[in-house]
Amino acid sequence: MQKSIRFFLALALFGGIAAGLAAGGGKEDKNSGGVSKNLVVYSNTSEDFMSQLIPAFESKYGVKVEVISASGGELMNRLTAEKDNPIADVLIGGGKSLLQNSKDLFEPYHSPEAAFIEEVAQDPDNYFTGFEFTTHVLLVNRNVVGNIKIESYADLLQPQLAKKVVFGNAAKSNSAFSHLGQILDGFAIAEGKRYESDSGWSYVEKLLKHGIMLESSGNIHKSVADGEYGVALTWEAPSVTYMKDGAKHLEIVYPRECLYFAPSTVQIVKGGANPQNARLFVDFVISEEMQGAMGTTTSSRPVRKNAALASYFKPYSDIERIVGKNHMDYPEEWIIQNTKRIQAQFNDLMTRVLQ
């Protein structure tokens, strides 16, 4: 009799658990993970890459991904407002230097795939995982400038290029600020120093007088591609897109003075509803499969060591011959500590020169 009672109690308990799972609709237990088939991703990265990444992830893991795309600032405002009840599970885009002061919004995670990415793309504290490199280049329209030699920032001050060089506002634009960092560090390196020098600031003053400042980062590369100007201080991804599309009149120049490969990062949102799927997503983004696809079919440069690159990318070995090993020596901590001061100094200089 007691055996029968125990059997029916066990059966009732099992039935209750099954009913509970059915009623719960497969929602994930934040502690155990693994049940949910959903993931919410906030994205501030290229649609080119995301259009491949999301379908591949959904197909491999059977997870339905909702992507919400916006500017980095807007997404950070949302994450801050939603801190006590997060909507997102993952933020893809941005970087440690931009997100360092908000890392309380994120959950540390060390992916087993991180061992295969470049060291500069890794975070010792595991809050930020690099997935693509962003580097800042010169986009040259040869139909506008002809055969003028352009290999460096210094070459942009040639008299023939007056008012044909366009750049952004380094006090507002991340892309323009990255160029400013490369310029200041490049001129310092030439003097046997690092990060900043008076000669670098002197060059910036001359460039402000010599070139044209535009407010929109997107308009900068487009205006050169369309032939309105001759040289753009822009970033690699849109420049490579023109190459992919067969633009024979354009040339990408990697400036000799200095070139940073700054990692854009993916991070797990603290308190998100689907932490297990978020970890799977981070693993997948830097997997051999997706990093290979990134380097051979998109305009984004992968961070995984020895990842294949399409012919429209300049190989790292060629870049190293141009700028030396400084192209991987991204001074992230120095940038984090000095961004506000550098932006303020640039703003003062710009106001004085352009008023």
CSV table of C-alpha atoms in Angstrom, one decimal:
chain,number,residue,atom,x,y,z
A,1,MET,CA,0.0,0.0,0.0
A,2,GLN,CA,2.8,2.4,0.9
A,3,LYS,CA,4.5,1.6,-2.4
A,4,SER,CA,1.3,2.5,-4.2
A,5,ILE,CA,1.0,5.8,-2.4
A,6,ARG,CA,4.7,6.7,-3.1
A,7,PHE,CA,4.1,5.8,-6.8
A,8,PHE,CA,1.0,8.1,-7.1
A,9,LEU,CA,2.7,10.9,-5.2
A,10,ALA,CA,5.7,10.7,-7.6
A,11,LEU,CA,3.3,10.6,-10.6
A,12,ALA,CA,1.5,13.6,-9.3
A,13,LEU,CA,4.7,15.5,-8.7
A,14,PHE,CA,6.0,14.7,-12.2
A,15,GLY,CA,2.7,15.8,-13.7
A,16,GLY,CA,2.8,19.1,-11.7
A,17,ILE,CA,6.3,19.8,-13.0
A,18,ALA,CA,5.4,19.0,-16.6
A,19,ALA,CA,2.3,21.2,-16.3
A,20,GLY,CA,4.4,24.0,-14.8
A,21,LEU,CA,6.9,23.8,-17.7
A,22,ALA,CA,4.0,23.9,-20.2
A,23,ALA,CA,2.4,26.9,-18.5
A,24,GLY,CA,5.7,28.7,-18.3
A,25,GLY,CA,6.0,28.6,-22.1
A,26,GLY,CA,9.7,27.5,-22.0
A,27,LYS,CA,10.9,30.7,-20.2
A,28,GLU,CA,14.4,30.4,-19.0
A,29,ASP,CA,15.3,30.1,-15.4
A,30,LYS,CA,18.0,32.8,-14.9
A,31,ASN,CA,19.9,30.5,-12.6
A,32,SER,CA,19.8,27.2,-14.5
A,33,GLY,CA,19.5,28.6,-18.1
A,34,GLY,CA,19.1,26.6,-21.3
A,35,VAL,CA,15.3,26.4,-21.6
A,36,SER,CA,14.6,29.7,-23.4
A,37,LYS,CA,14.6,29.9,-27.1
A,38,ASN,CA,14.7,33.7,-27.2
A,39,LEU,CA,17.4,36.4,-27.3
A,40,VAL,CA,17.3,40.2,-27.4
A,41,VAL,CA,20.3,41.9,-29.0
A,42,TYR,CA,21.0,45.6,-28.9
A,43,SER,CA,23.1,46.4,-32.0
A,44,ASN,CA,25.4,49.2,-32.9
A,45,THR,CA,27.4,47.4,-35.5
A,46,SER,CA,27.2,46.9,-39.3
A,47,GLU,CA,24.1,45.5,-40.9
A,48,ASP,CA,26.4,43.8,-43.3
A,49,PHE,CA,27.7,41.5,-40.6
A,50,MET,CA,24.5,41.2,-38.6
A,51,SER,CA,22.5,40.1,-41.7
A,52,GLN,CA,24.7,37.0,-41.8
A,53,LEU,CA,25.3,36.5,-38.0
A,54,ILE,CA,21.7,36.4,-36.9
A,55,PRO,CA,20.2,33.8,-39.3
A,56,ALA,CA,23.2,31.6,-38.8
A,57,PHE,CA,22.9,31.7,-35.0
A,58,GLU,CA,19.1,31.1,-35.2
A,59,SER,CA,19.6,28.1,-37.5
A,60,LYS,CA,22.4,26.6,-35.4
A,61,TYR,CA,20.8,26.9,-31.9
A,62,GLY,CA,17.1,27.2,-32.7
A,63,VAL,CA,16.9,30.5,-30.9
A,64,LYS,CA,14.7,33.4,-32.0
A,65,VAL,CA,16.7,36.6,-32.0
A,66,GLU,CA,15.1,40.1,-31.8
A,67,VAL,CA,17.6,42.8,-32.9
A,68,ILE,CA,17.1,46.4,-31.9
A,69,SER,CA,19.5,48.7,-33.8
A,70,ALA,CA,20.4,52.3,-32.8
A,71,SER,CA,23.3,54.5,-32.2
A,72,GLY,CA,25.7,53.7,-29.4
A,73,GLY,CA,24.6,56.6,-27.3
A,74,GLU,CA,20.9,55.8,-27.6
A,75,LEU,CA,21.5,52.1,-26.7
A,76,MET,CA,23.5,53.0,-23.6
A,77,ASN,CA,20.7,55.4,-22.5
A,78,ARG,CA,18.3,52.5,-22.9
A,79,LEU,CA,20.4,50.1,-21.0
A,80,THR,CA,20.8,52.6,-18.2
A,81,ALA,CA,17.1,53.3,-18.0
A,82,GLU,CA,16.3,49.6,-18.1
A,83,LYS,CA,19.0,48.6,-15.5
A,84,ASP,CA,16.6,47.2,-12.9
A,85,ASN,CA,14.6,45.3,-15.5
A,86,PRO,CA,16.7,44.7,-18.6
A,87,ILE,CA,15.1,44.1,-22.0
A,88,ALA,CA,18.3,43.2,-23.8
A,89,ASP,CA,20.5,40.2,-23.2
A,90,VAL,CA,23.4,41.3,-25.3
A,91,LEU,CA,24.9,44.6,-26.6
A,92,ILE,CA,27.0,44.2,-29.8
A,93,GLY,CA,29.1,47.2,-30.8
A,94,GLY,CA,31.0,49.9,-29.0
A,95,GLY,CA,34.2,49.1,-27.3
A,96,LYS,CA,36.0,49.0,-23.9
A,97,SER,CA,37.1,52.6,-24.1
A,98,LEU,CA,33.5,53.8,-24.6
A,99,LEU,CA,31.9,51.4,-22.2
A,100,GLN,CA,34.4,51.1,-19.4
A,101,ASN,CA,32.6,53.6,-17.2
A,102,SER,CA,29.3,51.6,-17.6
A,103,LYS,CA,30.6,48.1,-16.9
A,104,ASP,CA,28.1,47.8,-14.0
A,105,LEU,CA,25.5,47.2,-16.7
A,106,PHE,CA,27.3,44.1,-18.0
A,107,GLU,CA,28.1,40.6,-16.8
A,108,PRO,CA,31.6,39.2,-17.0
A,109,TYR,CA,32.0,36.2,-19.3
A,110,HIS,CA,35.1,34.4,-20.5
A,111,SER,CA,34.3,32.6,-23.7
A,112,PRO,CA,36.3,29.5,-24.5
A,113,GLU,CA,36.7,30.9,-28.0
A,114,ALA,CA,38.5,34.0,-26.6
A,115,ALA,CA,41.8,32.0,-26.6
A,116,PHE,CA,41.8,32.3,-30.4
A,117,ILE,CA,41.3,36.0,-30.8
A,118,GLU,CA,44.1,38.7,-30.8
A,119,GLU,CA,45.3,39.7,-27.4
A,120,VAL,CA,44.4,43.4,-28.0
A,121,ALA,CA,40.7,42.2,-28.4
A,122,GLN,CA,40.6,40.5,-25.0
A,123,ASP,CA,39.6,42.1,-21.8
A,124,PRO,CA,41.4,40.8,-18.6
A,125,ASP,CA,38.2,41.4,-16.6
A,126,ASN,CA,36.1,39.6,-19.2
A,127,TYR,CA,33.4,42.3,-19.5
A,128,PHE,CA,34.1,43.1,-23.1
A,129,THR,CA,34.9,40.6,-25.9
A,130,GLY,CA,36.3,42.0,-29.1
A,131,PHE,CA,34.7,40.6,-32.3
A,132,GLU,CA,35.8,43.0,-35.1
A,133,PHE,CA,38.6,45.5,-35.6
A,134,THR,CA,37.9,49.1,-36.5
A,135,THR,CA,40.8,51.0,-38.0
A,136,HIS,CA,40.8,54.5,-39.4
A,137,VAL,CA,42.2,55.2,-42.9
A,138,LEU,CA,42.4,57.7,-45.7
A,139,LEU,CA,40.0,57.3,-48.5
A,140,VAL,CA,41.4,58.9,-51.7
A,141,ASN,CA,39.5,59.7,-54.9
A,142,ARG,CA,42.1,59.5,-57.7
A,143,ASN,CA,39.8,61.2,-60.1
A,144,VAL,CA,39.9,64.3,-57.9
A,145,VAL,CA,43.5,64.3,-56.7
A,146,GLY,CA,45.2,62.7,-59.7
A,147,ASN,CA,48.6,61.1,-59.0
A,148,ILE,CA,49.5,63.2,-56.0
A,149,LYS,CA,51.5,61.1,-53.5
A,150,ILE,CA,49.4,60.3,-50.5
A,151,GLU,CA,50.9,57.8,-48.0
A,152,SER,CA,50.6,59.7,-44.7
A,153,TYR,CA,48.9,62.3,-42.7
A,154,ALA,CA,51.8,64.7,-43.4
A,155,ASP,CA,51.0,64.3,-47.2
A,156,LEU,CA,47.6,65.9,-46.7
A,157,LEU,CA,49.1,69.3,-46.1
A,158,GLN,CA,50.4,69.5,-49.7
A,159,PRO,CA,49.2,72.8,-51.3
A,160,GLN,CA,47.5,70.9,-54.1
A,161,LEU,CA,45.2,69.3,-51.6
A,162,ALA,CA,44.0,72.6,-50.0
A,163,LYS,CA,40.2,72.4,-49.2
A,164,LYS,CA,40.1,68.9,-50.8
A,165,VAL,CA,40.6,67.0,-47.5
A,166,VAL,CA,37.5,66.3,-45.3
A,167,PHE,CA,37.3,65.2,-41.7
A,168,GLY,CA,35.0,65.1,-38.8
A,169,ASN,CA,34.7,66.9,-35.5
A,170,ALA,CA,36.9,65.0,-33.0
A,171,ALA,CA,35.0,66.5,-30.1
A,172,LYS,CA,31.8,64.8,-31.2
A,173,SER,CA,32.7,62.0,-33.7
A,174,ASN,CA,34.2,58.7,-32.5
A,175,SER,CA,35.8,58.2,-36.0
A,176,ALA,CA,37.3,61.7,-36.0
A,177,PHE,CA,38.6,61.2,-32.5
A,178,SER,CA,40.3,58.0,-33.5
A,179,HIS,CA,42.1,59.8,-36.3
A,180,LEU,CA,43.1,62.5,-33.8
A,181,GLY,CA,44.5,59.8,-31.6
A,182,GLN,CA,46.5,58.2,-34.5
A,183,ILE,CA,47.9,61.7,-35.5
A,184,LEU,CA,49.0,62.7,-32.0
A,185,ASP,CA,50.5,59.3,-31.3
A,186,GLY,CA,52.1,59.1,-34.7
A,187,PHE,CA,53.9,62.4,-34.4
A,188,ALA,CA,55.0,61.4,-30.8
A,189,ILE,CA,56.4,58.1,-32.1
A,190,ALA,CA,58.5,60.0,-34.7
A,191,GLU,CA,60.1,61.8,-31.7
A,192,GLY,CA,60.7,58.6,-29.8
A,193,LYS,CA,57.7,59.2,-27.5
A,194,ARG,CA,54.2,57.9,-27.2
A,195,TYR,CA,50.6,59.1,-27.3
A,196,GLU,CA,51.0,62.9,-27.7
A,197,SER,CA,53.4,65.7,-28.7
A,198,ASP,CA,53.4,69.4,-29.4
A,199,SER,CA,54.2,68.6,-33.1
A,200,GLY,CA,51.1,66.5,-33.3
A,201,TRP,CA,48.9,69.4,-32.1
A,202,SER,CA,50.7,71.7,-34.4
A,203,TYR,CA,49.8,69.4,-37.3
A,204,VAL,CA,46.2,69.3,-36.2
A,205,GLU,CA,46.0,73.1,-36.3
A,206,LYS,CA,47.4,73.2,-39.8
A,207,LEU,CA,45.0,70.5,-40.9
A,208,LEU,CA,42.0,72.5,-39.5
A,209,LYS,CA,43.1,75.5,-41.6
A,210,HIS,CA,43.9,73.4,-44.7
A,211,GLY,CA,40.9,71.1,-44.9
A,212,ILE,CA,37.1,71.0,-44.5
A,213,MET,CA,35.3,69.8,-41.4
A,214,LEU,CA,31.9,68.0,-41.9
A,215,GLU,CA,29.6,67.1,-39.1
A,216,SER,CA,28.3,63.8,-40.4
A,217,SER,CA,30.8,60.8,-40.4
A,218,GLY,CA,28.7,59.2,-43.1
A,219,ASN,CA,28.9,62.2,-45.4
A,220,ILE,CA,32.7,62.3,-45.1
A,221,HIS,CA,33.4,59.1,-47.0
A,222,LYS,CA,30.4,59.6,-49.3
A,223,SER,CA,31.5,63.0,-50.3
A,224,VAL,CA,34.9,61.7,-51.4
A,225,ALA,CA,33.4,58.6,-53.1
A,226,ASP,CA,31.0,60.9,-55.1
A,227,GLY,CA,33.9,63.2,-56.1
A,228,GLU,CA,33.0,66.3,-54.1
A,229,TYR,CA,36.3,66.2,-52.2
A,230,GLY,CA,39.6,64.3,-52.7
A,231,VAL,CA,40.5,62.7,-49.4
A,232,ALA,CA,38.5,61.6,-46.4
A,233,LEU,CA,39.7,60.8,-42.9
A,234,THR,CA,37.3,58.0,-42.3
A,235,TRP,CA,37.2,54.3,-41.2
A,236,GLU,CA,38.0,51.1,-43.0
A,237,ALA,CA,34.6,49.4,-43.2
A,238,PRO,CA,32.7,51.9,-45.5
A,239,SER,CA,35.9,52.3,-47.5
A,240,VAL,CA,36.2,48.5,-48.0
A,241,THR,CA,32.5,48.5,-49.0
A,242,TYR,CA,33.3,50.7,-52.0
A,243,MET,CA,36.1,48.3,-53.0
A,244,LYS,CA,33.8,45.4,-52.8
A,245,ASP,CA,31.4,47.2,-55.1
A,246,GLY,CA,34.2,47.7,-57.6
A,247,ALA,CA,35.1,51.4,-57.2
A,248,LYS,CA,38.2,51.7,-59.3
A,249,HIS,CA,38.6,55.4,-58.7
A,250,LEU,CA,39.1,55.0,-55.0
A,251,GLU,CA,42.1,54.0,-53.0
A,252,ILE,CA,42.5,53.1,-49.3
A,253,VAL,CA,45.6,54.5,-47.7
A,254,TYR,CA,46.8,53.3,-44.3
A,255,PRO,CA,48.7,56.3,-42.9
A,256,ARG,CA,52.4,55.6,-42.2
A,257,GLU,CA,52.6,57.5,-38.9
A,258,CYS,CA,50.3,55.3,-36.8
A,259,LEU,CA,47.4,53.0,-37.2
A,260,TYR,CA,45.2,51.6,-34.4
A,261,PHE,CA,43.2,48.4,-34.7
A,262,ALA,CA,40.6,49.1,-32.0
A,263,PRO,CA,38.3,46.2,-31.2
A,264,SER,CA,34.6,46.6,-31.3
A,265,THR,CA,33.1,44.5,-28.5
A,266,VAL,CA,30.2,42.3,-27.6
A,267,GLN,CA,29.0,42.1,-24.0
A,268,ILE,CA,26.4,40.3,-21.9
A,269,VAL,CA,23.8,42.6,-20.2
A,270,LYS,CA,23.6,42.1,-16.5
A,271,GLY,CA,20.3,40.6,-15.3
A,272,GLY,CA,19.1,39.8,-18.8
A,273,ALA,CA,16.4,37.1,-19.1
A,274,ASN,CA,18.4,34.7,-21.3
A,275,PRO,CA,22.0,34.4,-20.0
A,276,GLN,CA,22.7,31.0,-21.4
A,277,ASN,CA,21.7,32.1,-24.9
A,278,ALA,CA,23.7,35.3,-24.4
A,279,ARG,CA,26.8,33.2,-23.7
A,280,LEU,CA,26.2,31.0,-26.7
A,281,PHE,CA,25.9,34.2,-28.8
A,282,VAL,CA,29.2,35.6,-27.7
A,283,ASP,CA,30.9,32.2,-28.4
A,284,PHE,CA,29.3,32.2,-31.9
A,285,VAL,CA,30.3,35.7,-32.8
A,286,ILE,CA,34.0,34.9,-32.3
A,287,SER,CA,33.8,31.4,-33.5
A,288,GLU,CA,36.0,30.2,-36.4
A,289,GLU,CA,32.8,29.9,-38.5
A,290,MET,CA,31.6,33.4,-38.1
A,291,GLN,CA,35.0,35.1,-38.0
A,292,GLY,CA,35.8,33.4,-41.3
A,293,ALA,CA,32.5,34.6,-42.8
A,294,MET,CA,33.2,38.1,-41.6
A,295,GLY,CA,36.6,38.3,-43.2
A,296,THR,CA,35.6,36.9,-46.5
A,297,THR,CA,32.1,38.2,-47.2
A,298,THR,CA,31.6,41.4,-45.2
A,299,SER,CA,33.3,44.8,-44.8
A,300,SER,CA,34.3,44.1,-41.2
A,301,ARG,CA,37.8,42.9,-40.2
A,302,PRO,CA,37.8,39.9,-37.9
A,303,VAL,CA,39.7,39.6,-34.6
A,304,ARG,CA,40.3,35.9,-34.7
A,305,LYS,CA,43.9,34.9,-35.3
A,306,ASN,CA,44.7,33.8,-38.8
A,307,ALA,CA,41.1,34.4,-39.9
A,308,ALA,CA,40.8,34.4,-43.7
A,309,LEU,CA,40.5,37.8,-45.4
A,310,ALA,CA,39.0,38.7,-48.8
A,311,SER,CA,41.1,40.3,-51.4
A,312,TYR,CA,39.6,43.7,-50.8
A,313,PHE,CA,41.2,43.8,-47.3
A,314,LYS,CA,44.9,44.7,-47.1
A,315,PRO,CA,46.6,41.9,-45.2
A,316,TYR,CA,48.1,42.6,-41.8
A,317,SER,CA,51.6,41.7,-43.1
A,318,ASP,CA,51.3,44.5,-45.7
A,319,ILE,CA,50.1,47.0,-43.2
A,320,GLU,CA,52.9,46.1,-40.8
A,321,ARG,CA,55.4,46.9,-43.6
A,322,ILE,CA,53.8,50.3,-43.9
A,323,VAL,CA,53.4,51.4,-40.3
A,324,GLY,CA,55.5,48.9,-38.3
A,325,LYS,CA,54.2,47.0,-35.3
A,326,ASN,CA,52.4,50.1,-33.9
A,327,HIS,CA,49.3,49.1,-35.8
A,328,MET,CA,48.4,46.6,-33.1
A,329,ASP,CA,49.6,48.6,-30.2
A,330,TYR,CA,46.2,50.2,-29.3
A,331,PRO,CA,46.7,52.3,-26.1
A,332,GLU,CA,43.2,51.7,-24.8
A,333,GLU,CA,43.9,52.6,-21.1
A,334,TRP,CA,45.6,55.8,-22.0
A,335,ILE,CA,42.6,56.7,-24.3
A,336,ILE,CA,40.1,55.9,-21.5
A,337,GLN,CA,42.0,58.2,-19.1
A,338,ASN,CA,42.6,61.1,-21.5
A,339,THR,CA,39.5,61.2,-23.8
A,340,LYS,CA,37.8,64.1,-22.1
A,341,ARG,CA,40.9,66.2,-21.9
A,342,ILE,CA,41.9,65.6,-25.5
A,343,GLN,CA,38.4,66.4,-26.7
A,344,ALA,CA,38.4,69.6,-24.7
A,345,GLN,CA,41.8,70.6,-26.1
A,346,PHE,CA,40.7,69.9,-29.6
A,347,ASN,CA,37.5,71.9,-29.1
A,348,ASP,CA,39.4,74.9,-27.9
A,349,LEU,CA,41.8,74.7,-30.8
A,350,MET,CA,39.0,74.3,-33.3
A,351,THR,CA,37.1,77.3,-31.9
A,352,ARG,CA,40.2,79.4,-32.1
A,353,VAL,CA,41.2,78.4,-35.7
A,354,LEU,CA,37.7,78.3,-37.3
A,355,GLN,CA,36.0,81.3,-35.7
